Amino acid sequence: MAKPAWLLSLTQHGSKPPYLLTYRSSDGFIIGTVALAVFTDMFLYGVIVPVIPFALQQRSHVAPDRVQYWVSVLIAIYGAALLAFSPVCGWLADHTASRRSPLLIGLLELLGSTVLLNVGYNISVIIVARILQGISAAVVWVVGLALLAGTVPQERLAEAMGYVSLGMSLGTLVAPLLGGVVFDRAGYDAVFGMAYTLVGFDIILRLLLVEKKVAVRWEPNAIAPSRTPTEDANTSMGGMKQFIESSLEQLDKEKSSLAPTPTDVEEGGLINDQDTASTSYQPPTTTMIPPSRLRDRLPPLLSLLYSRRLLSALLGSIVQAALLTSFDSVLTIRVAAVFHFSSTGAALLFLPIILPSFLGPLWGKLSDRMGGRYPASLGFLLATAPLVCLRFVNENTLKDKVTLCALLALIGLMLSMTFPPIMAEISGVVADKEKKMVETGRTEGYGKGGAYAQAYALFNVAFAAGCMVGPLLAGFVAEKSWGTMSWVLGLLSGITSFPTFLGLGGWVFGKRD
């Protein structure tokens, strides 16, 4: 039985090209869709932060002295789900034909968690909702970043990641403020009315999105100018121009040794008609060397951990998240004790930290031009001084209030330099390692699905770990001494600048891994 035309169009399997194909498959549309997906995830996570404590008492009838306990448990459950399902999502995404479908499934999970939080009264229902929310976050971050890595050329990827970090920061910024205000003025259901509207808009964009490898079936020119259709077909093998050229050079050498015919390779290094029938380059079987090293026999999720580049990026991700989220547990309490600020005043103090993230695309463009090593390591190093100087904010004076705002703005500015290069580095590690694997003939690379999603799953795990460690570390230390906490955070940032400088972009002393 033939499928209806509308269904074929929706699933992008019809014979006719989708409407406005060029725009729906453009880099800008895909970047915007992923950035909005991240914004939606962070918004729905943060919008209930000021609401949940009241909802637990009023709707779930939790005793006041148990509210803090359950809030902590619900935060931990979200983080645990994010940690546990990120590797699973990465493996599944690299073994599916489409990135768009997992993104839609993740959005449906997010919608389901939002409905449960809206209508659920029992604490067990809220726990299930938080688990679904964590799983959805894993899908959005892992699959979304992998989609960008397979869409945007590596030389412009850091700038694209800057827009993603902007979406994350905006969601983190506006969600608690809107959640608190709307809850006070219009009630619990109105908060989720905002959530449903945002999810609906997000669903529309994700349905409209057309991946590059799908768009090329109808319109080869839909591929970004920096890529050719052949290169786009090889996104599973790295997807970068350098990788294709080196792979073809290796093929030329092998064909030369086997008495090639004049039609084997055309001008410009492009394979002739019988070769172009294959959509991805496969090294000749005669040159394959059975993998002898353990790392070459492991799944990509594990073998990638042998890379010092990746380990440097993951360490940076952990510290990024730890430093930023550390203020969630200490800043409100500190300004309430010193300045006697209300919750609204304390919430406004997060603005100086978040606003510098608007410079994310600029830092990303800078990283694309000069490499990520210097912006990332410099950001961690320069954040050390303002973090340490937080210890001098001790009195309820205008001077100390201005000083605190200035220090928080400097911290936000310096840390905003580190996000785009580290997020882009994850993709660079996969492309370079796969290129090296194929060139040396040890393996055929990471297979048809590649390993981008699994690499970003590791990034997601590292970032989630930092989100869990940061508030605990800062909270426990600040409970003893605010000054000691500032020293600890400052030293953590300063020390992280060294492995970031040594490892990002390849080992600084020579060997790339």
Tab-separated table of N, CA, C and O in Angstrom, residues 381-493:
chain	number	residue	atom	x	y	z
A	381	LEU	N	43.010	31.022	32.596
A	381	LEU	CA	44.066	31.701	33.350
A	381	LEU	C	43.606	33.075	33.850
A	381	LEU	O	43.829	33.434	35.008
A	382	LEU	N	42.942	33.841	32.979
A	382	LEU	CA	42.517	35.187	33.357
A	382	LEU	C	41.335	35.184	34.321
A	382	LEU	O	41.082	36.194	34.984
A	383	ALA	N	40.610	34.078	34.387
A	383	ALA	CA	39.505	33.989	35.352
A	383	ALA	C	40.001	33.784	36.775
A	383	ALA	O	39.240	33.970	37.735
A	384	THR	N	41.266	33.415	36.914
A	384	THR	CA	41.811	33.121	38.238
A	384	THR	C	41.736	34.325	39.167
A	384	THR	O	41.266	34.228	40.316
A	385	ALA	N	42.203	35.477	38.696
A	385	ALA	CA	42.285	36.676	39.546
A	385	ALA	C	40.912	37.122	40.059
A	385	ALA	O	40.741	37.329	41.272
A	386	PRO	N	39.899	37.306	39.186
A	386	PRO	CA	38.596	37.731	39.722
A	386	PRO	C	37.958	36.698	40.649
A	386	PRO	O	37.250	37.074	41.591
A	387	LEU	N	38.202	35.420	40.415
A	387	LEU	CA	37.672	34.394	41.321
A	387	LEU	C	38.309	34.527	42.708
A	387	LEU	O	37.608	34.475	43.728
A	388	VAL	N	39.609	34.715	42.749
A	388	VAL	CA	40.301	34.870	44.036
A	388	VAL	C	39.852	36.148	44.730
A	388	VAL	O	39.675	36.189	45.964
A	389	CYS	N	39.646	37.205	43.958
A	389	CYS	CA	39.289	38.509	44.540
A	389	CYS	C	37.878	38.552	45.110
A	389	CYS	O	37.514	39.533	45.787
A	390	LEU	N	37.079	37.524	44.858
A	390	LEU	CA	35.756	37.464	45.486
A	390	LEU	C	35.862	37.470	47.009
A	390	LEU	O	34.920	37.868	47.708
A	391	ARG	N	37.006	37.055	47.533
A	391	ARG	CA	37.193	36.986	48.984
A	391	ARG	C	37.165	38.360	49.649
A	391	ARG	O	36.986	38.471	50.863
A	392	PHE	N	37.333	39.415	48.860
A	392	PHE	CA	37.355	40.770	49.426
A	392	PHE	C	35.976	41.401	49.557
A	392	PHE	O	35.843	42.523	50.060
A	393	VAL	N	34.931	40.703	49.086
A	393	VAL	CA	33.554	41.202	49.209
A	393	VAL	C	33.013	40.733	50.549
A	393	VAL	O	32.544	39.611	50.694
A	394	ASN	N	33.074	41.630	51.538
A	394	ASN	CA	32.732	41.238	52.907
A	394	ASN	C	31.803	42.191	53.634
A	394	ASN	O	31.277	41.850	54.687
A	395	GLU	N	31.604	43.403	53.095
A	395	GLU	CA	30.854	44.422	53.825
A	395	GLU	C	29.662	44.917	53.021
A	395	GLU	O	29.680	44.905	51.780
A	396	ASN	N	28.655	45.385	53.739
A	396	ASN	CA	27.443	45.893	53.113
A	396	ASN	C	27.631	47.352	52.730
A	396	ASN	O	27.032	48.259	53.311
A	397	THR	N	28.480	47.569	51.713
A	397	THR	CA	28.754	48.918	51.228
A	397	THR	C	28.540	48.963	49.719
A	397	THR	O	28.573	47.924	49.040
A	398	LEU	N	28.340	50.178	49.207
A	398	LEU	CA	28.173	50.335	47.759
A	398	LEU	C	29.422	49.883	47.022
A	398	LEU	O	29.339	49.274	45.942
A	399	LYS	N	30.587	50.146	47.602
A	399	LYS	CA	31.838	49.732	46.979
A	399	LYS	C	31.893	48.220	46.798
A	399	LYS	O	32.273	47.724	45.723
A	400	ASP	N	31.530	47.477	47.816
A	400	ASP	CA	31.581	46.024	47.716
A	400	ASP	C	30.535	45.487	46.746
A	400	ASP	O	30.769	44.479	46.059
A	401	LYS	N	29.387	46.148	46.661
A	401	LYS	CA	28.355	45.714	45.713
A	401	LYS	C	28.832	45.908	44.272
A	401	LYS	O	28.676	45.020	43.423
A	402	VAL	N	29.432	47.067	44.006
A	402	VAL	CA	29.967	47.327	42.665
A	402	VAL	C	31.122	46.378	42.357
A	402	VAL	O	31.239	45.849	41.242
A	403	THR	N	31.963	46.152	43.351
A	403	THR	CA	33.094	45.244	43.166
A	403	THR	C	32.622	43.838	42.823
A	403	THR	O	33.164	43.188	41.923
A	404	LEU	N	31.586	43.373	43.529
A	404	LEU	CA	31.057	42.041	43.256
A	404	LEU	C	30.522	41.944	41.831
A	404	LEU	O	30.805	40.968	41.117
A	405	CYS	N	29.760	42.936	41.399
A	405	CYS	CA	29.219	42.920	40.038
A	405	CYS	C	30.336	42.912	38.999
A	405	CYS	O	30.272	42.181	38.003
A	406	ALA	N	31.378	43.726	39.239
A	406	ALA	CA	32.496	43.791	38.296
A	406	ALA	C	33.245	42.458	38.238
A	406	ALA	O	33.609	41.981	37.149
A	407	LEU	N	33.468	41.855	39.401
A	407	LEU	CA	34.177	40.575	39.436
A	407	LEU	C	33.372	39.477	38.743
A	407	LEU	O	33.924	38.659	37.995
A	408	LEU	N	32.069	39.452	38.982
A	408	LEU	CA	31.224	38.445	38.332
A	408	LEU	C	31.214	38.642	36.814
A	408	LEU	O	31.225	37.661	36.053
A	409	ALA	N	31.205	39.895	36.356
A	409	ALA	CA	31.238	40.167	34.915
A	409	ALA	C	32.556	39.692	34.302
A	409	ALA	O	32.575	39.118	33.203
A	410	LEU	N	33.672	39.928	35.000
A	410	LEU	CA	34.975	39.462	34.504
A	410	LEU	C	35.040	37.940	34.448
A	410	LEU	O	35.566	37.356	33.495
A	411	ILE	N	34.497	37.297	35.471
A	411	ILE	CA	34.479	35.830	35.482
A	411	ILE	C	33.658	35.300	34.311
A	411	ILE	O	34.081	34.386	33.586
A	412	GLY	N	32.470	35.890	34.110
A	412	GLY	CA	31.635	35.468	32.988
A	412	GLY	C	32.306	35.705	31.645
A	412	GLY	O	32.220	34.875	30.734
A	413	LEU	N	33.006	36.843	31.516
A	413	LEU	CA	33.690	37.166	30.263
A	413	LEU	C	34.804	36.167	29.974
A	413	LEU	O	34.936	35.658	28.844
A	414	MET	N	35.626	35.898	30.987
A	414	MET	CA	36.753	34.980	30.784
A	414	MET	C	36.280	33.558	30.478
A	414	MET	O	36.811	32.889	29.589
A	415	LEU	N	35.274	33.091	31.194
A	415	LEU	CA	34.793	31.729	30.967
A	415	LEU	C	34.063	31.599	29.635
A	415	LEU	O	34.048	30.524	29.037
A	416	SER	N	33.463	32.687	29.153
A	416	SER	CA	32.792	32.627	27.850
A	416	SER	C	33.789	32.388	26.721
A	416	SER	O	33.417	31.913	25.640
A	417	MET	N	35.071	32.700	26.949
A	417	MET	CA	36.112	32.441	25.952
A	417	MET	C	36.392	30.953	25.799
A	417	MET	O	36.906	30.506	24.772
A	418	THR	N	36.079	30.166	26.817
A	418	THR	CA	36.477	28.761	26.817
A	418	THR	C	35.459	27.832	26.170
A	418	THR	O	35.821	26.742	25.712
A	419	PHE	N	34.205	28.233	26.105
A	419	PHE	CA	33.168	27.310	25.632
A	419	PHE	C	33.290	26.943	24.155
A	419	PHE	O	33.384	25.748	23.820
A	420	PRO	N	33.267	27.908	23.219
A	420	PRO	CA	33.289	27.526	21.796
A	420	PRO	C	34.496	26.680	21.393
A	420	PRO	O	34.321	25.671	20.699
A	421	PRO	N	35.732	27.057	21.779
A	421	PRO	CA	36.861	26.224	21.335
A	421	PRO	C	36.841	24.809	21.881
A	421	PRO	O	37.215	23.868	21.173
A	422	ILE	N	36.408	24.639	23.116
A	422	ILE	CA	36.378	23.285	23.684
A	422	ILE	C	35.293	22.441	23.031
A	422	ILE	O	35.501	21.260	22.720
A	423	MET	N	34.140	23.026	22.764
A	423	MET	CA	33.065	22.281	22.114
A	423	MET	C	33.442	21.899	20.688
A	423	MET	O	33.112	20.808	20.211
A	424	ALA	N	34.158	22.785	19.990
A	424	ALA	CA	34.600	22.466	18.629
A	424	ALA	C	35.740	21.452	18.634
A	424	ALA	O	35.887	20.669	17.685
A	425	GLU	N	36.542	21.450	19.685
A	425	GLU	CA	37.670	20.524	19.772
A	425	GLU	C	37.212	19.072	19.756
A	425	GLU	O	37.913	18.191	19.227
A	426	ILE	N	36.050	18.784	20.322
A	426	ILE	CA	35.541	17.411	20.363
A	426	ILE	C	35.426	16.855	18.948
A	426	ILE	O	35.838	15.725	18.661
A	427	SER	N	34.877	17.651	18.043
A	427	SER	CA	34.745	17.224	16.649
A	427	SER	C	36.109	17.079	15.988
A	427	SER	O	36.349	16.132	15.228
A	428	GLY	N	37.011	18.014	16.274
A	428	GLY	CA	38.341	17.955	15.676
A	428	GLY	C	39.094	16.696	16.050
A	428	GLY	O	39.825	16.122	15.231
A	429	VAL	N	38.933	16.256	17.278
A	429	VAL	CA	39.600	15.028	17.727
A	429	VAL	C	39.110	13.833	16.917
A	429	VAL	O	39.905	13.012	16.443
A	430	VAL	N	37.801	13.721	16.719
A	430	VAL	CA	37.235	12.590	15.976
A	430	VAL	C	37.744	12.588	14.539
A	430	VAL	O	38.191	11.555	14.015
A	431	ALA	N	37.688	13.747	13.880
A	431	ALA	CA	38.109	13.827	12.480
A	431	ALA	C	39.580	13.457	12.321
A	431	ALA	O	39.951	12.695	11.422
A	432	ASP	N	40.444	13.998	13.183
A	432	ASP	CA	41.881	13.731	13.060
A	432	ASP	C	42.240	12.289	13.397
A	432	ASP	O	43.094	11.682	12.755
A	433	LYS	N	41.595	11.734	14.426
A	433	LYS	CA	41.899	10.346	14.787
A	433	LYS	C	41.448	9.390	13.683
A	433	LYS	O	42.161	8.441	13.340
A	434	GLU	N	40.288	9.639	13.107
A	434	GLU	CA	39.808	8.754	12.055
A	434	GLU	C	40.673	8.862	10.809
A	434	GLU	O	40.977	7.855	10.151
A	435	LYS	N	41.093	10.062	10.505
A	435	LYS	CA	41.994	10.266	9.368
A	435	LYS	C	43.285	9.480	9.556
A	435	LYS	O	43.765	8.795	8.642
A	436	LYS	N	43.849	9.555	10.747
A	436	LYS	CA	45.098	8.841	11.036
A	436	LYS	C	44.902	7.336	10.986
A	436	LYS	O	45.754	6.593	10.482
A	437	MET	N	43.779	6.854	11.487
A	437	MET	CA	43.486	5.420	11.472
A	437	MET	C	43.436	4.885	10.053
A	437	MET	O	43.959	3.800	9.746
A	438	VAL	N	42.805	5.625	9.153
A	438	VAL	CA	42.662	5.180	7.776
A	438	VAL	C	43.992	5.276	7.032
A	438	VAL	O	44.365	4.384	6.277
A	439	GLU	N	44.727	6.374	7.252
A	439	GLU	CA	45.996	6.565	6.561
A	439	GLU	C	47.009	5.480	6.893
A	439	GLU	O	47.774	5.040	6.040
A	440	THR	N	47.035	5.053	8.140
A	440	THR	CA	47.987	4.031	8.554
A	440	THR	C	47.504	2.624	8.250
A	440	THR	O	48.245	1.657	8.440
A	441	GLY	N	46.243	2.489	7.805
A	441	GLY	CA	45.722	1.189	7.442
A	441	GLY	C	45.407	0.284	8.606
A	441	GLY	O	45.227	-0.920	8.432
A	442	ARG	N	45.337	0.850	9.826
A	442	ARG	CA	45.075	-0.001	10.987
A	442	ARG	C	43.621	-0.451	11.024
A	442	ARG	O	43.322	-1.577	11.381
A	443	THR	N	42.722	0.456	10.685
A	443	THR	CA	41.296	0.126	10.688
A	443	THR	C	40.619	0.899	9.565
A	443	THR	O	41.245	1.711	8.887
A	444	GLU	N	39.348	0.659	9.366
A	444	GLU	CA	38.574	1.392	8.376
A	444	GLU	C	37.928	2.631	8.988
A	444	GLU	O	36.973	3.161	8.444
A	445	GLY	N	38.427	3.099	10.075
A	445	GLY	CA	37.832	4.254	10.725
A	445	GLY	C	36.760	3.830	11.711
A	445	GLY	O	36.753	2.705	12.205
A	446	TYR	N	35.831	4.740	11.979
A	446	TYR	CA	34.797	4.482	12.969
A	446	TYR	C	33.522	3.918	12.373
A	446	TYR	O	32.491	3.883	13.039
A	447	GLY	N	33.572	3.512	11.108
A	447	GLY	CA	32.402	2.879	10.521
A	447	GLY	C	31.472	3.865	9.846
A	447	GLY	O	31.726	5.067	9.786
A	448	LYS	N	30.369	3.352	9.352
A	448	LYS	CA	29.420	4.148	8.571
A	448	LYS	C	28.845	5.312	9.359
A	448	LYS	O	28.656	6.396	8.846
A	449	GLY	N	28.564	5.102	10.627
A	449	GLY	CA	27.934	6.151	11.421
A	449	GLY	C	28.888	7.151	12.011
A	449	GLY	O	28.472	8.180	12.535
A	450	GLY	N	30.211	6.874	11.924
A	450	GLY	CA	31.169	7.780	12.525
A	450	GLY	C	31.129	7.713	14.040
A	450	GLY	O	30.591	6.765	14.627
A	451	ALA	N	31.698	8.710	14.685
A	451	ALA	CA	31.771	8.701	16.151
A	451	ALA	C	31.521	10.072	16.752
A	451	ALA	O	31.832	10.300	17.919
A	452	TYR	N	30.971	10.999	15.967
A	452	TYR	CA	30.729	12.340	16.495
A	452	TYR	C	29.799	12.308	17.708
A	452	TYR	O	30.056	12.948	18.733
A	453	ALA	N	28.692	11.591	17.589
A	453	ALA	CA	27.715	11.582	18.677
A	453	ALA	C	28.304	10.953	19.937
A	453	ALA	O	28.043	11.410	21.059
A	454	GLN	N	29.103	9.897	19.776
A	454	GLN	CA	29.714	9.271	20.946
A	454	GLN	C	30.744	10.198	21.592
A	454	GLN	O	30.890	10.216	22.811
A	455	ALA	N	31.453	10.968	20.771
A	455	ALA	CA	32.407	11.929	21.329
A	455	ALA	C	31.674	13.011	22.117
A	455	ALA	O	32.100	13.397	23.216
A	456	TYR	N	30.572	13.505	21.566
A	456	TYR	CA	29.820	14.528	22.284
A	456	TYR	C	29.063	13.947	23.469
A	456	TYR	O	28.685	14.686	24.389
A	457	ALA	N	28.850	12.632	23.460
A	457	ALA	CA	28.304	11.996	24.658
A	457	ALA	C	29.310	12.093	25.802
A	457	ALA	O	28.945	12.354	26.950
A	458	LEU	N	30.584	11.894	25.490
A	458	LEU	CA	31.630	12.045	26.510
A	458	LEU	C	31.686	13.491	27.002
A	458	LEU	O	31.860	13.749	28.200
A	459	PHE	N	31.553	14.441	26.087
A	459	PHE	CA	31.509	15.853	26.486
A	459	PHE	C	30.331	16.118	27.419
A	459	PHE	O	30.459	16.811	28.428
A	460	ASN	N	29.197	15.531	27.078
A	460	ASN	CA	28.000	15.730	27.894
A	460	ASN	C	28.172	15.140	29.288
A	460	ASN	O	27.743	15.720	30.295
A	461	VAL	N	28.801	13.960	29.357
A	461	VAL	CA	29.067	13.336	30.646
A	461	VAL	C	29.987	14.223	31.482
A	461	VAL	O	29.767	14.430	32.687
A	462	ALA	N	31.033	14.752	30.836
A	462	ALA	CA	31.980	15.615	31.559
A	462	ALA	C	31.283	16.881	32.064
A	462	ALA	O	31.473	17.304	33.214
A	463	PHE	N	30.469	17.497	31.210
A	463	PHE	CA	29.790	18.728	31.613
A	463	PHE	C	28.797	18.459	32.734
A	463	PHE	O	28.687	19.242	33.692
A	464	ALA	N	28.073	17.347	32.626
A	464	ALA	CA	27.117	16.995	33.680
A	464	ALA	C	27.838	16.718	34.997
A	464	ALA	O	27.354	17.086	36.075
A	465	ALA	N	29.003	16.084	34.919
A	465	ALA	CA	29.780	15.832	36.129
A	465	ALA	C	30.201	17.141	36.785
A	465	ALA	O	30.144	17.289	38.011
A	466	GLY	N	30.612	18.101	35.963
A	466	GLY	CA	30.968	19.407	36.510
A	466	GLY	C	29.788	20.105	37.156
A	466	GLY	O	29.929	20.757	38.196
A	467	CYS	N	28.608	19.954	36.552
A	467	CYS	CA	27.397	20.558	37.121
A	467	CYS	C	27.038	19.956	38.473
A	467	CYS	O	26.408	20.618	39.307
A	468	MET	N	27.419	18.705	38.687
A	468	MET	CA	27.131	18.071	39.968
A	468	MET	C	28.196	18.403	41.006
A	468	MET	O	27.892	18.622	42.182
A	469	VAL	N	29.460	18.461	40.555
A	469	VAL	CA	30.567	18.688	41.487
A	469	VAL	C	30.643	20.143	41.927
A	469	VAL	O	30.897	20.441	43.107
A	470	GLY	N	30.429	21.083	40.996
A	470	GLY	CA	30.615	22.501	41.280
A	470	GLY	C	29.821	23.012	42.467
A	470	GLY	O	30.404	23.563	43.416
A	471	PRO	N	28.502	22.858	42.457
A	471	PRO	CA	27.720	23.358	43.591
A	471	PRO	C	28.085	22.698	44.919
A	471	PRO	O	28.080	23.358	45.969
A	472	LEU	N	28.396	21.395	44.881
A	472	LEU	CA	28.766	20.705	46.123
A	472	LEU	C	30.094	21.212	46.662
A	472	LEU	O	30.226	21.494	47.863
A	473	LEU	N	31.081	21.323	45.776
A	473	LEU	CA	32.398	21.799	46.200
A	473	LEU	C	32.322	23.207	46.780
A	473	LEU	O	32.799	23.469	47.890
A	474	ALA	N	31.703	24.123	46.022
A	474	ALA	CA	31.615	25.508	46.485
A	474	ALA	C	30.780	25.611	47.755
A	474	ALA	O	31.135	26.356	48.679
A	475	GLY	N	29.682	24.869	47.809
A	475	GLY	CA	28.808	24.954	48.979
A	475	GLY	C	29.470	24.465	50.247
A	475	GLY	O	29.398	25.130	51.294
A	476	PHE	N	30.158	23.323	50.174
A	476	PHE	CA	30.797	22.772	51.362
A	476	PHE	C	31.940	23.661	51.852
A	476	PHE	O	32.115	23.879	53.045
A	477	VAL	N	32.731	24.194	50.895
A	477	VAL	CA	33.867	25.033	51.289
A	477	VAL	C	33.380	26.387	51.797
A	477	VAL	O	33.887	26.901	52.802
A	478	ALA	N	32.388	26.982	51.119
A	478	ALA	CA	31.885	28.286	51.539
A	478	ALA	C	31.223	28.221	52.905
A	478	ALA	O	31.198	29.220	53.635
A	479	GLU	N	30.688	27.070	53.236
A	479	GLU	CA	30.084	26.916	54.553
A	479	GLU	C	31.108	27.131	55.655
A	479	GLU	O	30.788	27.632	56.735
A	480	LYS	N	32.363	26.788	55.374
A	480	LYS	CA	33.448	26.999	56.329
A	480	LYS	C	34.051	28.389	56.203
A	480	LYS	O	34.298	29.073	57.197
A	481	SER	N	34.296	28.799	54.934
A	481	SER	CA	34.944	30.095	54.715
A	481	SER	C	34.719	30.556	53.282
A	481	SER	O	35.076	29.850	52.331
A	482	TRP	N	34.135	31.745	53.120
A	482	TRP	CA	33.934	32.335	51.798
A	482	TRP	C	35.274	32.625	51.128
A	482	TRP	O	35.447	32.394	49.933
A	483	GLY	N	36.236	33.106	51.890
A	483	GLY	CA	37.557	33.399	51.341
A	483	GLY	C	38.262	32.158	50.824
A	483	GLY	O	38.882	32.177	49.754
A	484	THR	N	38.154	31.066	51.562
A	484	THR	CA	38.771	29.818	51.116
A	484	THR	C	38.120	29.318	49.837
A	484	THR	O	38.794	28.816	48.928
A	485	MET	N	36.800	29.470	49.740
A	485	MET	CA	36.103	29.057	48.525
A	485	MET	C	36.625	29.812	47.309
A	485	MET	O	36.846	29.225	46.239
A	486	SER	N	36.836	31.123	47.454
A	486	SER	CA	37.326	31.906	46.319
A	486	SER	C	38.720	31.448	45.891
A	486	SER	O	39.024	31.384	44.690
A	487	TRP	N	39.575	31.106	46.864
A	487	TRP	CA	40.907	30.595	46.541
A	487	TRP	C	40.808	29.257	45.811
A	487	TRP	O	41.526	29.013	44.830
A	488	VAL	N	39.940	28.391	46.275
A	488	VAL	CA	39.794	27.064	45.672
A	488	VAL	C	39.331	27.188	44.223
A	488	VAL	O	39.895	26.550	43.312
A	489	LEU	N	38.315	28.009	43.980
A	489	LEU	CA	37.808	28.174	42.618
A	489	LEU	C	38.848	28.833	41.720
A	489	LEU	O	39.016	28.458	40.551
A	490	GLY	N	39.554	29.825	42.255
A	490	GLY	CA	40.590	30.495	41.472
A	490	GLY	C	41.726	29.560	41.088
A	490	GLY	O	42.178	29.549	39.936
A	491	LEU	N	42.191	28.776	42.037
A	491	LEU	CA	43.260	27.816	41.746
A	491	LEU	C	42.799	26.754	40.759
A	491	LEU	O	43.563	26.332	39.879
A	492	LEU	N	41.565	26.308	40.902
A	492	LEU	CA	41.031	25.314	39.978
A	492	LEU	C	41.048	25.837	38.545
A	492	LEU	O	41.445	25.124	37.607
A	493	SER	N	40.634	27.081	38.369
A	493	SER	CA	40.635	27.677	37.035
A	493	SER	C	42.054	27.854	36.512
A	493	SER	O	42.354	27.531	35.359
